[in-house]
PDB file of N, CA and C in Angstrom:
ATOM      1  N   UNK G   1      92.312 118.324  84.195  1.00 50.00           N
ATOM      2  CA  UNK G   1      93.334 117.653  84.995  1.00 50.00           C
ATOM      3  C   UNK G   1      93.260 116.155  84.727  1.00 50.00           C
ATOM      4  N   UNK G   2      94.383 115.527  84.597  1.00 58.00           N
ATOM      5  CA  UNK G   2      94.473 114.103  84.321  1.00 58.00           C
ATOM      6  C   UNK G   2      94.032 113.283  85.538  1.00 58.00           C
ATOM      7  N   UNK G   3      93.528 112.094  85.274  1.00 65.00           N
ATOM      8  CA  UNK G   3      93.149 111.184  86.358  1.00 65.00           C
ATOM      9  C   UNK G   3      94.293 110.277  86.773  1.00 65.00           C
ATOM     10  N   UNK G   4      95.481 110.516  86.218  1.00 76.00           N
ATOM     11  CA  UNK G   4      96.645 109.705  86.540  1.00 76.00           C
ATOM     12  C   UNK G   4      97.016 109.890  88.010  1.00 76.00           C
ATOM     13  N   UNK G   5      97.296 108.782  88.671  1.00 86.00           N
ATOM     14  CA  UNK G   5      97.720 108.828  90.067  1.00 86.00           C
ATOM     15  C   UNK G   5      99.228 108.629  90.125  1.00 86.00           C
ATOM     16  N   UNK G   6      99.906 109.559  90.760  1.00 93.00           N
ATOM     17  CA  UNK G   6     101.338 109.409  90.995  1.00 93.00           C
ATOM     18  C   UNK G   6     101.478 108.514  92.218  1.00 93.00           C
ATOM     19  N   UNK G   7     102.091 107.362  92.037  1.00 96.00           N
ATOM     20  CA  UNK G   7     102.206 106.404  93.142  1.00 96.00           C
ATOM     21  C   UNK G   7     103.573 106.488  93.820  1.00 96.00           C
ATOM     22  N   UNK G   8     103.634 105.907  94.998  1.00 97.00           N
ATOM     23  CA  UNK G   8     104.901 105.822  95.726  1.00 97.00           C
ATOM     24  C   UNK G   8     105.908 104.998  94.930  1.00 97.00           C
ATOM     25  N   UNK G   9     105.442 103.944  94.275  1.00 97.00           N
ATOM     26  CA  UNK G   9     106.330 103.103  93.458  1.00 97.00           C
ATOM     27  C   UNK G   9     106.931 103.913  92.309  1.00 97.00           C
ATOM     28  N   UNK G  10     106.115 104.719  91.640  1.00 96.00           N
ATOM     29  CA  UNK G  10     106.604 105.564  90.562  1.00 96.00           C
ATOM     30  C   UNK G  10     107.703 106.497  91.080  1.00 96.00           C
ATOM     31  N   UNK G  11     107.459 107.137  92.217  1.00 97.00           N
ATOM     32  CA  UNK G  11     108.451 108.058  92.770  1.00 97.00           C
ATOM     33  C   UNK G  11     109.720 107.324  93.190  1.00 97.00           C
ATOM     34  N   UNK G  12     109.577 106.123  93.743  1.00 98.00           N
ATOM     35  CA  UNK G  12     110.760 105.337  94.112  1.00 98.00           C
ATOM     36  C   UNK G  12     111.611 105.056  92.879  1.00 98.00           C
ATOM     37  N   UNK G  13     110.970 104.633  91.796  1.00 97.00           N
ATOM     38  CA  UNK G  13     111.721 104.287  90.580  1.00 97.00           C
ATOM     39  C   UNK G  13     112.428 105.521  90.007  1.00 97.00           C
ATOM     40  N   UNK G  14     111.802 106.692  90.110  1.00 97.00           N
ATOM     41  CA  UNK G  14     112.444 107.925  89.638  1.00 97.00           C
ATOM     42  C   UNK G  14     113.629 108.277  90.537  1.00 97.00           C
ATOM     43  N   UNK G  15     113.440 108.140  91.842  1.00 97.00           N
ATOM     44  CA  UNK G  15     114.491 108.404  92.823  1.00 97.00           C
ATOM     45  C   UNK G  15     115.688 107.490  92.543  1.00 97.00           C
ATOM     46  N   UNK G  16     115.404 106.192  92.391  1.00 98.00           N
ATOM     47  CA  UNK G  16     116.455 105.208  92.145  1.00 98.00           C
ATOM     48  C   UNK G  16     117.199 105.522  90.845  1.00 98.00           C
ATOM     49  N   UNK G  17     116.451 105.846  89.803  1.00 98.00           N
ATOM     50  CA  UNK G  17     117.074 106.157  88.506  1.00 98.00           C
ATOM     51  C   UNK G  17     117.941 107.403  88.604  1.00 98.00           C
ATOM     52  N   UNK G  18     117.454 108.417  89.310  1.00 98.00           N
ATOM     53  CA  UNK G  18     118.218 109.662  89.440  1.00 98.00           C
ATOM     54  C   UNK G  18     119.543 109.431  90.157  1.00 98.00           C
ATOM     55  N   UNK G  19     119.573 108.441  91.041  1.00 98.00           N
ATOM     56  CA  UNK G  19     120.802 108.129  91.781  1.00 98.00           C
ATOM     57  C   UNK G  19     121.646 107.064  91.089  1.00 98.00           C
ATOM     58  N   UNK G  20     121.256 106.675  89.896  1.00 98.00           N
ATOM     59  CA  UNK G  20     122.019 105.662  89.169  1.00 98.00           C
ATOM     60  C   UNK G  20     121.927 104.281  89.794  1.00 98.00           C
ATOM     61  N   UNK G  21     120.870 104.049  90.588  1.00 98.00           N
ATOM     62  CA  UNK G  21     120.661 102.735  91.195  1.00 98.00           C
ATOM     63  C   UNK G  21     121.486 102.471  92.438  1.00 98.00           C
ATOM     64  N   UNK G  22     122.187 103.505  92.936  1.00 98.00           N
ATOM     65  CA  UNK G  22     123.045 103.333  94.111  1.00 98.00           C
ATOM     66  C   UNK G  22     122.776 104.405  95.154  1.00 98.00           C
ATOM     67  N   UNK G  23     122.944 104.038  96.404  1.00 97.00           N
ATOM     68  CA  UNK G  23     122.767 104.979  97.505  1.00 97.00           C
ATOM     69  C   UNK G  23     123.717 106.158  97.365  1.00 97.00           C
ATOM     70  N   UNK G  24     123.188 107.348  97.557  1.00 97.00           N
ATOM     71  CA  UNK G  24     124.030 108.549  97.511  1.00 97.00           C
ATOM     72  C   UNK G  24     124.948 108.620  98.730  1.00 97.00           C
ATOM     73  N   UNK G  25     124.639 107.891  99.775  1.00 96.00           N
ATOM     74  CA  UNK G  25     125.429 107.932 101.004  1.00 96.00           C
ATOM     75  C   UNK G  25     126.481 106.826 101.041  1.00 96.00           C
ATOM     76  N   UNK G  26     126.052 105.587 100.767  1.00 97.00           N
ATOM     77  CA  UNK G  26     126.983 104.462 100.895  1.00 97.00           C
ATOM     78  C   UNK G  26     127.496 103.924  99.566  1.00 97.00           C
ATOM     79  N   UNK G  27     126.796 104.227  98.488  1.00 97.00           N
ATOM     80  CA  UNK G  27     127.162 103.676  97.190  1.00 97.00           C
ATOM     81  C   UNK G  27     126.617 102.276  96.953  1.00 97.00           C
ATOM     82  N   UNK G  28     125.949 101.717  97.956  1.00 98.00           N
ATOM     83  CA  UNK G  28     125.380 100.367  97.824  1.00 98.00           C
ATOM     84  C   UNK G  28     124.231 100.375  96.825  1.00 98.00           C
ATOM     85  N   UNK G  29     124.011  99.255  96.161  1.00 98.00           N
ATOM     86  CA  UNK G  29     122.880  99.180  95.236  1.00 98.00           C
ATOM     87  C   UNK G  29     121.559  99.405  95.983  1.00 98.00           C
ATOM     88  N   UNK G  30     120.653 100.126  95.338  1.00 98.00           N
ATOM     89  CA  UNK G  30     119.330 100.363  95.904  1.00 98.00           C
ATOM     90  C   UNK G  30     118.370  99.275  95.445  1.00 98.00           C
ATOM     91  N   UNK G  31     117.374  98.940  96.272  1.00 98.00           N
ATOM     92  CA  UNK G  31     116.370  97.974  95.842  1.00 98.00           C
ATOM     93  C   UNK G  31     115.695  98.445  94.554  1.00 98.00           C
ATOM     94  N   UNK G  32     115.297  97.493  93.731  1.00 97.00           N
ATOM     95  CA  UNK G  32     114.652  97.856  92.463  1.00 97.00           C
ATOM     96  C   UNK G  32     113.212  98.309  92.654  1.00 97.00           C
ATOM     97  N   UNK G  33     112.515  97.731  93.625  1.00 97.00           N
ATOM     98  CA  UNK G  33     111.120  98.098  93.838  1.00 97.00           C
ATOM     99  C   UNK G  33     110.942  98.677  95.238  1.00 97.00           C
ATOM    100  N   UNK G  34     109.916  99.459  95.393  1.00 98.00           N
ATOM    101  CA  UNK G  34     109.626 100.052  96.698  1.00 98.00           C
ATOM    102  C   UNK G  34     109.287  98.972  97.721  1.00 98.00           C
ATOM    103  N   UNK G  35     108.637  97.915  97.273  1.00 97.00           N
ATOM    104  CA  UNK G  35     108.272  96.820  98.174  1.00 97.00           C
ATOM    105  C   UNK G  35     109.494  96.213  98.854  1.00 97.00           C
ATOM    106  N   UNK G  36     110.649  96.284  98.210  1.00 98.00           N
ATOM    107  CA  UNK G  36     111.889  95.736  98.766  1.00 98.00           C
ATOM    108  C   UNK G  36     112.547  96.697  99.760  1.00 98.00           C
ATOM    109  N   UNK G  37     112.011  97.892  99.894  1.00 97.00           N
ATOM    110  CA  UNK G  37     112.587  98.913 100.780  1.00 97.00           C
ATOM    111  C   UNK G  37     112.035  98.793 102.197  1.00 97.00           C
ATOM    112  N   UNK G  38     112.733  99.411 103.118  1.00 97.00           N
ATOM    113  CA  UNK G  38     112.303  99.455 104.516  1.00 97.00           C
ATOM    114  C   UNK G  38     110.985 100.225 104.634  1.00 97.00           C
ATOM    115  N   UNK G  39     110.203  99.934 105.680  1.00 97.00           N
ATOM    116  CA  UNK G  39     108.930 100.620 105.868  1.00 97.00           C
ATOM    117  C   UNK G  39     109.036 102.151 105.871  1.00 97.00           C
ATOM    118  N   UNK G  40     110.087 102.693 106.461  1.00 96.00           N
ATOM    119  CA  UNK G  40     110.232 104.147 106.492  1.00 96.00           C
ATOM    120  C   UNK G  40     110.408 104.751 105.110  1.00 96.00           C
ATOM    121  N   UNK G  41     111.123 104.057 104.251  1.00 97.00           N
ATOM    122  CA  UNK G  41     111.309 104.518 102.869  1.00 97.00           C
ATOM    123  C   UNK G  41     109.971 104.449 102.133  1.00 97.00           C
ATOM    124  N   UNK G  42     109.236 103.380 102.365  1.00 98.00           N
ATOM    125  CA  UNK G  42     107.916 103.250 101.741  1.00 98.00           C
ATOM    126  C   UNK G  42     106.991 104.380 102.200  1.00 98.00           C
ATOM    127  N   UNK G  43     107.014 104.687 103.485  1.00 97.00           N
ATOM    128  CA  UNK G  43     106.155 105.753 104.012  1.00 97.00           C
ATOM    129  C   UNK G  43     106.554 107.107 103.446  1.00 97.00           C
ATOM    130  N   UNK G  44     107.854 107.354 103.337  1.00 97.00           N
ATOM    131  CA  UNK G  44     108.325 108.640 102.812  1.00 97.00           C
ATOM    132  C   UNK G  44     107.895 108.830 101.362  1.00 97.00           C
ATOM    133  N   UNK G  45     108.039 107.796 100.544  1.00 97.00           N
ATOM    134  CA  UNK G  45     107.660 107.914  99.137  1.00 97.00           C
ATOM    135  C   UNK G  45     106.143 107.984  98.985  1.00 97.00           C
ATOM    136  N   UNK G  46     105.407 107.286  99.842  1.00 97.00           N
ATOM    137  CA  UNK G  46     103.953 107.407  99.818  1.00 97.00           C
ATOM    138  C   UNK G  46     103.543 108.827 100.219  1.00 97.00           C
ATOM    139  N   UNK G  47     104.213 109.398 101.215  1.00 96.00           N
ATOM    140  CA  UNK G  47     103.908 110.764 101.625  1.00 96.00           C
ATOM    141  C   UNK G  47     104.126 111.753 100.494  1.00 96.00           C
ATOM    142  N   UNK G  48     105.197 111.566  99.734  1.00 95.00           N
ATOM    143  CA  UNK G  48     105.438 112.450  98.586  1.00 95.00           C
ATOM    144  C   UNK G  48     104.348 112.275  97.534  1.00 95.00           C
ATOM    145  N   UNK G  49     103.949 111.036  97.278  1.00 96.00           N
ATOM    146  CA  UNK G  49     102.890 110.787  96.302  1.00 96.00           C
ATOM    147  C   UNK G  49     101.562 111.376  96.792  1.00 96.00           C
ATOM    148  N   UNK G  50     101.302 111.274  98.085  1.00 94.00           N
ATOM    149  CA  UNK G  50     100.076 111.854  98.648  1.00 94.00           C
ATOM    150  C   UNK G  50     100.105 113.379  98.548  1.00 94.00           C
ATOM    151  N   UNK G  51     101.268 113.981  98.730  1.00 92.00           N
ATOM    152  CA  UNK G  51     101.390 115.435  98.603  1.00 92.00           C
ATOM    153  C   UNK G  51     101.122 115.872  97.163  1.00 92.00           C
ATOM    154  N   UNK G  52     101.621 115.117  96.198  1.00 91.00           N
ATOM    155  CA  UNK G  52     101.353 115.419  94.788  1.00 91.00           C
ATOM    156  C   UNK G  52      99.848 115.332  94.531  1.00 91.00           C
ATOM    157  N   UNK G  53      99.207 114.292  95.061  1.00 91.00           N
ATOM    158  CA  UNK G  53      97.761 114.132  94.884  1.00 91.00           C
ATOM    159  C   UNK G  53      96.997 115.318  95.473  1.00 91.00           C
ATOM    160  N   UNK G  54      97.426 115.784  96.650  1.00 88.00           N
ATOM    161  CA  UNK G  54      96.789 116.962  97.248  1.00 88.00           C
ATOM    162  C   UNK G  54      96.925 118.177  96.348  1.00 88.00           C
ATOM    163  N   UNK G  55      98.116 118.395  95.838  1.00 87.00           N
ATOM    164  CA  UNK G  55      98.358 119.555  94.981  1.00 87.00           C
ATOM    165  C   UNK G  55      97.578 119.492  93.674  1.00 87.00           C
ATOM    166  N   UNK G  56      97.466 118.300  93.106  1.00 87.00           N
ATOM    167  CA  UNK G  56      96.778 118.145  91.828  1.00 87.00           C
ATOM    168  C   UNK G  56      95.281 117.923  91.970  1.00 87.00           C
ATOM    169  N   UNK G  57      94.837 117.671  93.199  1.00 87.00           N
ATOM    170  CA  UNK G  57      93.419 117.392  93.415  1.00 87.00           C
ATOM    171  C   UNK G  57      92.994 116.052  92.846  1.00 87.00           C
ATOM    172  N   UNK G  58      93.913 115.086  92.839  1.00 89.00           N
ATOM    173  CA  UNK G  58      93.614 113.748  92.321  1.00 89.00           C
ATOM    174  C   UNK G  58      93.401 112.781  93.482  1.00 89.00           C
ATOM    175  N   UNK G  59      93.036 111.551  93.133  1.00 89.00           N
ATOM    176  CA  UNK G  59      92.803 110.524  94.148  1.00 89.00           C
ATOM    177  C   UNK G  59      94.084 110.229  94.910  1.00 89.00           C
ATOM    178  N   UNK G  60      93.920 109.854  96.149  1.00 88.00           N
ATOM    179  CA  UNK G  60      95.069 109.487  96.982  1.00 88.00           C
ATOM    180  C   UNK G  60      95.714 108.222  96.424  1.00 88.00           C
ATOM    181  N   UNK G  61      97.043 108.139  96.479  1.00 95.00           N
ATOM    182  CA  UNK G  61      97.723 106.940  95.975  1.00 95.00           C
ATOM    183  C   UNK G  61      97.521 105.768  96.933  1.00 95.00           C
ATOM    184  N   UNK G  62      97.668 104.544  96.429  1.00 96.00           N
ATOM    185  CA  UNK G  62      97.564 103.383  97.321  1.00 96.00           C
ATOM    186  C   UNK G  62      98.706 103.388  98.339  1.00 96.00           C
ATOM    187  N   UNK G  63      98.399 102.920  99.517  1.00 97.00           N
ATOM    188  CA  UNK G  63      99.396 102.863 100.602  1.00 97.00           C
ATOM    189  C   UNK G  63     100.223 101.584 100.431  1.00 97.00           C
ATOM    190  N   UNK G  64     101.552 101.703 100.424  1.00 97.00           N
ATOM    191  CA  UNK G  64     102.398 100.504 100.296  1.00 97.00           C
ATOM    192  C   UNK G  64     102.153  99.514 101.438  1.00 97.00           C
ATOM    193  N   UNK G  65     102.407  98.252 101.165  1.00 95.00           N
ATOM    194  CA  UNK G  65     102.118  97.166 102.103  1.00 95.00           C
ATOM    195  C   UNK G  65     102.783  97.320 103.463  1.00 95.00           C
ATOM    196  N   UNK G  66     104.002  97.824 103.514  1.00 96.00           N
ATOM    197  CA  UNK G  66     104.725  97.899 104.790  1.00 96.00           C
ATOM    198  C   UNK G  66     104.364  99.136 105.618  1.00 96.00           C
ATOM    199  N   UNK G  67     103.510  99.995 105.094  1.00 97.00           N
ATOM    200  CA  UNK G  67     103.125 101.201 105.833  1.00 97.00           C
ATOM    201  C   UNK G  67     101.891 100.877 106.677  1.00 97.00           C
ATOM    202  N   UNK G  68     102.047 100.949 107.979  1.00 96.00           N
ATOM    203  CA  UNK G  68     100.937 100.632 108.882  1.00 96.00           C
ATOM    204  C   UNK G  68      99.865 101.721 108.806  1.00 96.00           C
ATOM    205  N   UNK G  69      98.647 101.390 109.200  1.00 95.00           N
ATOM    206  CA  UNK G  69      97.600 102.415 109.239  1.00 95.00           C
ATOM    207  C   UNK G  69      97.982 103.601 110.128  1.00 95.00           C
ATOM    208  N   UNK G  70      98.666 103.319 111.229  1.00 96.00           N
ATOM    209  CA  UNK G  70      99.090 104.392 112.134  1.00 96.00           C
ATOM    210  C   UNK G  70     100.111 105.319 111.475  1.00 96.00           C
ATOM    211  N   UNK G  71     101.060 104.725 110.738  1.00 96.00           N
ATOM    212  CA  UNK G  71     102.074 105.521 110.053  1.00 96.00           C
ATOM    213  C   UNK G  71     101.435 106.331 108.931  1.00 96.00           C
ATOM    214  N   UNK G  72     100.506 105.719 108.201  1.00 94.00           N
ATOM    215  CA  UNK G  72      99.811 106.446 107.130  1.00 94.00           C
ATOM    216  C   UNK G  72      99.038 107.634 107.713  1.00 94.00           C
ATOM    217  N   UNK G  73      98.413 107.439 108.858  1.00 94.00           N
ATOM    218  CA  UNK G  73      97.683 108.536 109.508  1.00 94.00           C
ATOM    219  C   UNK G  73      98.655 109.651 109.908  1.00 94.00           C
ATOM    220  N   UNK G  74      99.810 109.277 110.453  1.00 94.00           N
ATOM    221  CA  UNK G  74     100.799 110.275 110.852  1.00 94.00           C
ATOM    222  C   UNK G  74     101.279 111.077 109.634  1.00 94.00           C
ATOM    223  N   UNK G  75     101.552 110.369 108.547  1.00 94.00           N
ATOM    224  CA  UNK G  75     102.010 111.048 107.333  1.00 94.00           C
ATOM    225  C   UNK G  75     100.911 111.954 106.798  1.00 94.00           C
ATOM    226  N   UNK G  76      99.661 111.451 106.751  1.00 90.00           N
ATOM    227  CA  UNK G  76      98.541 112.274 106.282  1.00 90.00           C
ATOM    228  C   UNK G  76      98.410 113.541 107.108  1.00 90.00           C
ATOM    229  N   UNK G  77      98.539 113.410 108.419  1.00 90.00           N
ATOM    230  CA  UNK G  77      98.420 114.560 109.308  1.00 90.00           C
ATOM    231  C   UNK G  77      99.527 115.577 109.020  1.00 90.00           C
ATOM    232  N   UNK G  78     100.729 115.102 108.806  1.00 89.00           N
ATOM    233  CA  UNK G  78     101.821 116.027 108.510  1.00 89.00           C
ATOM    234  C   UNK G  78     101.591 116.729 107.182  1.00 89.00           C
ATOM    235  N   UNK G  79     100.976 116.036 106.219  1.00 86.00           N
ATOM    236  CA  UNK G  79     100.700 116.662 104.923  1.00 86.00           C
ATOM    237  C   UNK G  79      99.634 117.732 105.041  1.00 86.00           C
ATOM    238  N   UNK G  80      98.639 117.501 105.870  1.00 74.00           N
ATOM    239  CA  UNK G  80      97.580 118.514 105.995  1.00 74.00           C
ATOM    240  C   UNK G  80      98.146 119.796 106.602  1.00 74.00           C
ATOM    241  N   UNK G  81      99.130 119.664 107.488  1.00 63.00           N
ATOM    242  CA  UNK G  81      99.786 120.826 108.061  1.00 63.00           C
ATOM    243  C   UNK G  81     100.611 121.527 106.982  1.00 63.00           C
ATOM    244  N   UNK G  82     101.344 120.765 106.194  1.00 66.00           N
ATOM    245  CA  UNK G  82     102.199 121.337 105.159  1.00 66.00           C
ATOM    246  C   UNK G  82     101.406 121.951 104.022  1.00 66.00           C
ATOM    247  N   UNK G  83     100.210 121.436 103.749  1.00 59.00           N
ATOM    248  CA  UNK G  83      99.433 121.945 102.625  1.00 59.00           C
ATOM    249  C   UNK G  83      98.973 123.379 102.863  1.00 59.00           C
ATOM    250  N   UNK G  84      99.011 123.835 104.112  1.00 55.00           N
ATOM    251  CA  UNK G  84      98.615 125.214 104.420  1.00 55.00           C
ATOM    252  C   UNK G  84      99.716 126.213 104.077  1.00 55.00           C
ATOM    253  N   UNK G  85     100.915 125.707 103.817  1.00 49.00           N
ATOM    254  CA  UNK G  85     102.058 126.584 103.521  1.00 49.00           C
ATOM    255  C   UNK G  85     102.016 127.050 102.091  1.00 49.00           C
TER     256      UNK G  85
END
């Protein structure tokens, strides 16, 4: 298994590219980096990266700056519940 860590930033850039750089809902341009996104978007993409890490058995990805310790704990807890599925 590779030691590569899938980060929230990587997933954000893939998400943005898949949408052509524009919101699927409003059509507005999307931020280029995850750091420019709202805290909830940062937490969601970090949660996806953490889920990938759980599945691959790799190190946990770094937590984005706008994600509070409390929010990271909440996301981690939700992932542990989902990992049983």
